[in-house]
């Protein structure tokens, strides 16, 4: 196979991984009626009770939650490494252009956040600046910081320390739970009964709470960690030579499985020693959380290695084309998911959030994604970029870019 065809095939694998990440993200969002915040307990009592709902919730939590956002973030860091490796510009020129690219992404993210407060694009734009700084350090430093942050170790260690040294009083716990319950009721009423403008204004006023969540939970650090691991993988050119590095991906997958078995054993040991997580002290809960963060990173690593291998053999090759179509238009399709999800689940749309069983809401992710596959296939037959990708590229370069696919001359 000529070199150009080899490079195209390898890029298609990365696009397919990006499409798989969008599918996983969509499943999680539908499994939560497309809300980014907590919902009242009564809603789950009515619409998420029973064995079928419990099965779906358990499987989505185990296989999807926090895994595919991590994969999406990994691919953002990987894409940065691929971009800088292909650039023929002077570093200063590339950095300025990349900063413009991030500013535009941040503007798109801000508009998206005002429509749906689960947005990640604004966070990506802010953290992307740090990629320029980490690009100046060695691979070893990049990998070390990436792992420490992806595992959320700084936040978890602080939680463990405060849990032992200064645990909250019973009244403080009750006050915190009451506040969360009130916020959940307010959020639910806005989503189900509020107009479009009500939701827009509520999202604008929730920005501070979103920042508190990002830093308090450590999610923002984990996102940066995934960026850095992706940057490391891009520097090592792992995906450019995926076919030749199958043995390496097999070792990654095997090691990830060993870690998953270890985290399962640790979780059982903690449960037998201290009881269920919800009944444990704050310090022990932080230890549980550390184990879960390790499990999530290992699961994501298994998906990256396993899917990359699967895509190279006939059982998985059939999935590469549709997934890569969605992945080539990742930004457009990410925003499209929000549009469709809000119209399906929110009160200014069909209002399924207050009426549908959770397992039904979860299954809706499949026809939505198939719609995205069909739309992406049709669009890319005629155009080189997704519509949002084209606008992003044109604004970054400061001039309108060619959009239509040029006919191939024989």
Phi, psi and omega in degrees: 000131180299159184302316182298321179291323176298315180296320179297318179296320181291321176295326179297325177297317179295317177298321179294320175298321179294320176296320177297321178298318179295324176296314179297319178298318180296319178301315180296316181296316178294325179295347179241025181054028177063027173261145181263351181242175180293150177243159182298148179300325182299327179297317178292327178298325182272320192241003179226020178268168178096161185294324182292315177297319180298320179297313181295315180300315181297316182290321178294318179299317184288318191258340189238315189299129178069358180269316188276335169295321177297318177298317179298320179291320175304316182290333175295314177296320177298318180297322177299315180297319179295319180298313184289332179287334181268345186291134175256008180274163172296146182309319181297321179293315179298316181298317179297318180292321179293323177296320175298319179300318180291321179299318179292319177299320178297320178295318177297317180297321179296315177298320179295318180299322180294342176260334180205118190281005174270010184305142175246349187293321179296320176295318179300318181296318181292315182286336181299332178299324181292336176299325178296325179286315181289341177294345181270355183252172186287163177301321182297317179293317179301313182294319181298310179296322179300313181293316181298318182283320179298325178279357178059031184297319180302314181291318182294322178294321176296319178298317180297316180298311181293327179296325178275317188279320184216069180293148180293151177285168180298320180293324177295320178297315181296321178296318179296317180294321179295321178295317178297321180295318179295318178297322179295318179294316179299315179299315181297316181297321179294315183292322186271322186250347184279155175280178176302315181293326176299316179294319179301312181292321179298320178295320179298322181280349183267004187299320179297319178296323179296318177296318178300320178295315182301314182278322182292321179277341185087005183300323181293326178288322178294323177297314178298321177301317178295321174306312186292322177294322175296320176300317179298313180298321178293321177296323180281357176058039183293318185275339174294334181235044184298321181297317181284345184251031180298323179297322178295316179294325176296320178295319176302313182297317180296316180295321178297320178296318178300317179295320179298319176297319179296319179292326176296317179295319179296318179297319177295319179296316178297320180294318180290331183276316187245356184090180180301152185304316184294341180261359184273169176288168180299322181295317181290323176299322177296324176293316174305315183298322178297318178297318180293322178296321176296320178297318181295318179296318180295321178296318178297318178299320178296318178298316180300309182291315184294315180292321178299319176292314183300321182294345182265357180239159190300326180298332183255350183295331181295335182275343186296313185299306181295321179294320182290330175298315178293321181293328178293334178246044189300316182294313178301314183289328175298314179292324179296324177300319178296316180301310182293316182297317180293321179290332178281316193257335186273163185295330179281001173245229180280344175070032182291345181299323182268001186230336189267146172292150186294325181292327177292316178301321180295319181293337179297341178299329184290308177295328177298316181291321177298324174299319179294323177299313181296316180295320179295318179299315180296314183298315185285349170290333186249337186228152183280334183227158168295159184298319179287323177298321179296315179296319179299314181294317182295317179293324179295317183275350176080014177202156181297130179263149174302138185243320185287148176291129179280134179296142180277122180274131180281000000 
